[in-house]
Coordinates of C-alpha atoms in Angstrom, one line a residue:
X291 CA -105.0 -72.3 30.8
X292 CA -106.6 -69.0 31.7
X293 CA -107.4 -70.3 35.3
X294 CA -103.6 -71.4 35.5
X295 CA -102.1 -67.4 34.5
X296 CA -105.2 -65.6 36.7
X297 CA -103.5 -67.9 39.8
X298 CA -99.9 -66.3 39.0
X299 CA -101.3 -62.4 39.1
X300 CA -102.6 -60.8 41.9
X301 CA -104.9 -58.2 40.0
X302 CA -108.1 -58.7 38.4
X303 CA -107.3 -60.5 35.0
X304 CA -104.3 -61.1 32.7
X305 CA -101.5 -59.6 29.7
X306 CA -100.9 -62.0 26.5
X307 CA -98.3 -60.8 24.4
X308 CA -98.2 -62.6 21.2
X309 CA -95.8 -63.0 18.3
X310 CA -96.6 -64.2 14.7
X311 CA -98.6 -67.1 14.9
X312 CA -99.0 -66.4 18.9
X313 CA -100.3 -63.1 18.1
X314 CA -103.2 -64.5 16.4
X315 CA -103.8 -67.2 19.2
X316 CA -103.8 -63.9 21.6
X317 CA -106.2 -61.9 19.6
X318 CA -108.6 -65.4 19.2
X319 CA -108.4 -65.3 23.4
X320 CA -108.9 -61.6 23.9
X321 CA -111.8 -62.1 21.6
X322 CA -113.7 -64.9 23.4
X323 CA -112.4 -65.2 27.1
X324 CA -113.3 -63.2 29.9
X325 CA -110.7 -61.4 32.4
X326 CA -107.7 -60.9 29.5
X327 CA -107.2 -57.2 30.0
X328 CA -104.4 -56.6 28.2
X329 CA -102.6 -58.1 24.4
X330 CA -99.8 -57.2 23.0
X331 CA -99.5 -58.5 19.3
X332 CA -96.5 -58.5 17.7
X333 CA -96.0 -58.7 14.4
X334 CA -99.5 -60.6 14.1
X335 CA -102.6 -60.5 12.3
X336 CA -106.2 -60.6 12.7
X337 CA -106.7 -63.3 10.8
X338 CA -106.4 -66.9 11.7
X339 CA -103.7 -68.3 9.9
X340 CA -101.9 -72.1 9.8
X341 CA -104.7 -74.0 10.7
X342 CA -108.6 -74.0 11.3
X343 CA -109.0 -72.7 15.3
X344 CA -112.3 -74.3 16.7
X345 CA -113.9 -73.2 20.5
X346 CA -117.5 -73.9 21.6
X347 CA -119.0 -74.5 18.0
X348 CA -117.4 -71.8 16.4
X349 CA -114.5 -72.5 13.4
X350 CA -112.5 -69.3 12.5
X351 CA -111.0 -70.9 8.2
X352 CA -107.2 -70.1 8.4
X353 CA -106.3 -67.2 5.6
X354 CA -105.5 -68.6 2.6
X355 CA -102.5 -68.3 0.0
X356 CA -101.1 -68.9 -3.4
X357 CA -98.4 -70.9 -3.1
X358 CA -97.3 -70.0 -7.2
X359 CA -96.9 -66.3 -5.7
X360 CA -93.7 -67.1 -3.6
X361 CA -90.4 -65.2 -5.0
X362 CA -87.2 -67.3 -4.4
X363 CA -84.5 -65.0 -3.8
X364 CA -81.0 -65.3 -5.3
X365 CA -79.8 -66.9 -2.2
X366 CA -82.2 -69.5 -2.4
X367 CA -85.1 -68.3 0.4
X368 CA -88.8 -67.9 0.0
X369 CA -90.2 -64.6 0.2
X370 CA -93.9 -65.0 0.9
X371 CA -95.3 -61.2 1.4
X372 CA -97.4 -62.0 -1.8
X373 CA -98.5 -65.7 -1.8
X374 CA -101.2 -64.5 1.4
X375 CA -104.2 -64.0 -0.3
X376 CA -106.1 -60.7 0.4
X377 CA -107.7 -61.0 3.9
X378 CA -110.5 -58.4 3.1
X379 CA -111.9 -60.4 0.1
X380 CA -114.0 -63.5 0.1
X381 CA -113.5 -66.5 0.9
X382 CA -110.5 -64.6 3.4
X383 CA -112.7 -63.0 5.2
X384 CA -113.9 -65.8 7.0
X385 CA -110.5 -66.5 8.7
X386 CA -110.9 -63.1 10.5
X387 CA -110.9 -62.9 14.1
X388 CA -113.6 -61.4 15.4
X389 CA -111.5 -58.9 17.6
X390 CA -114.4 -56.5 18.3
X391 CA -116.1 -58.8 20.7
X392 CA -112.6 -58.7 22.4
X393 CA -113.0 -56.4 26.2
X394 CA -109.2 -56.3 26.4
X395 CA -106.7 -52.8 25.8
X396 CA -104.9 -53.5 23.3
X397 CA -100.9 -52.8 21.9
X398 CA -100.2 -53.6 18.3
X399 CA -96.6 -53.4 17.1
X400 CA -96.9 -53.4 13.5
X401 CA -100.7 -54.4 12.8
X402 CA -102.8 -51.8 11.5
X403 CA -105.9 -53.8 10.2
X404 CA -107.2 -55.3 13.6
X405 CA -107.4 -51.4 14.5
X406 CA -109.5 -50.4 12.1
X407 CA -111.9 -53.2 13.0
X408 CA -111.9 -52.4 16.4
X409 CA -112.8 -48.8 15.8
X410 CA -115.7 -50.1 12.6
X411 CA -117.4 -51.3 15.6
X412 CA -117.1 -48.9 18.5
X413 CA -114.4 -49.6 20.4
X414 CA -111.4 -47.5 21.6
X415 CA -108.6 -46.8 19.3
X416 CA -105.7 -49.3 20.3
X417 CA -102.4 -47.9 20.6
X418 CA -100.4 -48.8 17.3
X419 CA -96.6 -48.4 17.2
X420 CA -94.9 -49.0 13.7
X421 CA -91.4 -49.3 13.1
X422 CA -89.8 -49.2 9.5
X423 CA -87.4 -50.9 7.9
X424 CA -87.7 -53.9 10.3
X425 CA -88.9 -57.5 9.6
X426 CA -91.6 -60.1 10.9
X427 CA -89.3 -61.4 13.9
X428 CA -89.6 -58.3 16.5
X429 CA -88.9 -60.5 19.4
X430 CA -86.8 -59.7 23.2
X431 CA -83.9 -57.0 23.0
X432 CA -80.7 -58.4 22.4
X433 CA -81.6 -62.0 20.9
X434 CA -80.1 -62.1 17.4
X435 CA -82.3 -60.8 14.4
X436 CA -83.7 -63.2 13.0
X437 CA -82.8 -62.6 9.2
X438 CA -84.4 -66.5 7.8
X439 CA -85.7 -69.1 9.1
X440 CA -87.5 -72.6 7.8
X441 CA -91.1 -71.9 7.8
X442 CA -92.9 -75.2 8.6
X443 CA -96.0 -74.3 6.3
X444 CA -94.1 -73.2 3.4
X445 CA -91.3 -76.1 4.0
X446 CA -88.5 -73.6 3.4
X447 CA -86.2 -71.2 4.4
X448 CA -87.9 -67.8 4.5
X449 CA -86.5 -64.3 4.7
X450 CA -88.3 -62.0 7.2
X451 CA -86.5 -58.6 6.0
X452 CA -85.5 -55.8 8.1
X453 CA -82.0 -54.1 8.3
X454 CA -80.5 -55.2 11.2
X455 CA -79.4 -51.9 12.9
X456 CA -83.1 -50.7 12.9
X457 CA -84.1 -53.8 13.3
X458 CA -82.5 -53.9 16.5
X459 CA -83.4 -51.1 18.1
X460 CA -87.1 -51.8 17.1
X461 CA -86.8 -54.8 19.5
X462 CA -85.4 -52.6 22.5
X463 CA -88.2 -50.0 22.1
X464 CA -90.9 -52.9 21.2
X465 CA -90.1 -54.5 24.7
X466 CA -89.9 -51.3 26.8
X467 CA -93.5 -50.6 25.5
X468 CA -94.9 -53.8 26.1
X469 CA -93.7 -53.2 29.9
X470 CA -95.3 -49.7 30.0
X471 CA -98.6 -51.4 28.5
X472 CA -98.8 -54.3 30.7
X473 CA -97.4 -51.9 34.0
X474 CA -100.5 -49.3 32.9
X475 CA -103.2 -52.2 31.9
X476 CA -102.8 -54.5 34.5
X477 CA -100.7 -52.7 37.3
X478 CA -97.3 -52.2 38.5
X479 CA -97.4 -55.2 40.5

């Protein structure tokens, strides 16, 4: 796949941005492949999460969780902030991606954990935007806000907060830095 996006770009390597689940994909790539100079993680984590990820011999455990710690919400959604158990303690800490072997810049829109990793071991500070008062789904400008949603691991609906004024303009401002970051990281070609 990496071959595939390095044919599309003229310069000498590639951007991922990432959302959620993709996020974590993005930072597993960044941390393993050669010639990803740039990631953009978006409401991600540095932990593996879903499903074991295997490459070349190496498994990275997906984070764990309680399912008896879900709240349902009067309306009938899930709200899972608690049931993910604490990625710093054992046995969590083995679902962590291993980031600091990653040689890609990095942009992190709402992930302040993968930042402090990079920095324990050496590397540059990444550039960390936070926005309050908006949920999980930062996605493109002008899509909907996505308020709840079924959750294929949890089997239910399950609200990703936010208010939606903020929340909207978190998406406009999230996508004009991801196009400074990529235009700075890999060109303005």
């Amino acid at each position: 796949m990496l071959r595939f996006l390095k044919s599309l770009v003229k310069g000498p390597g590639v951007g991922l941005p990432g959302f959620s689940k993709g996020a974590d994909l993005c930072l597993s790539m960044a941390s393993h492949l050669k010639d990803i100079m740039a990631t953009v993680i978006l409401s991600g984590s540095v932990l593996n999460v879903g499903s074991a990820l295997h490459y070349k011999g190496m498994t990275i455990l997906p984070r764990g969780s309680d399912p008896e710690h879900i709240k349902m919400t009067k309306d009938g959604f899930a709200d899972i902030v608690d049931a993910l158990n604490n990625p710093l303690e054992e046995p969590n800490r083995r679902s962590l991606i291993p980031v600091e072997k990653a040689e890609s810049c990095f942009l992190f829109l709402v992930a302040n954990e993968a930042a402090k990793l990079l920095q324990a071991h050496g590397k540059k500070k990444p550039k960390i935007i936070c926005y309050p008062e908006t949920g999980h789904c930062i996605v493109p400008p002008y899509l909907p806000v996505c308020l709840v949603s079924f959750h294929t691991l949890v089997g239910k609906l399950v609200i990703w907060g936010g208010e939606v004024r903020v929340h909207s303009m978190a998406q406009i401002d999230a996508w004009k830095q991801l196009q400074a970051f990529f235009h700075k990281h890999l060109g303005n070609d």
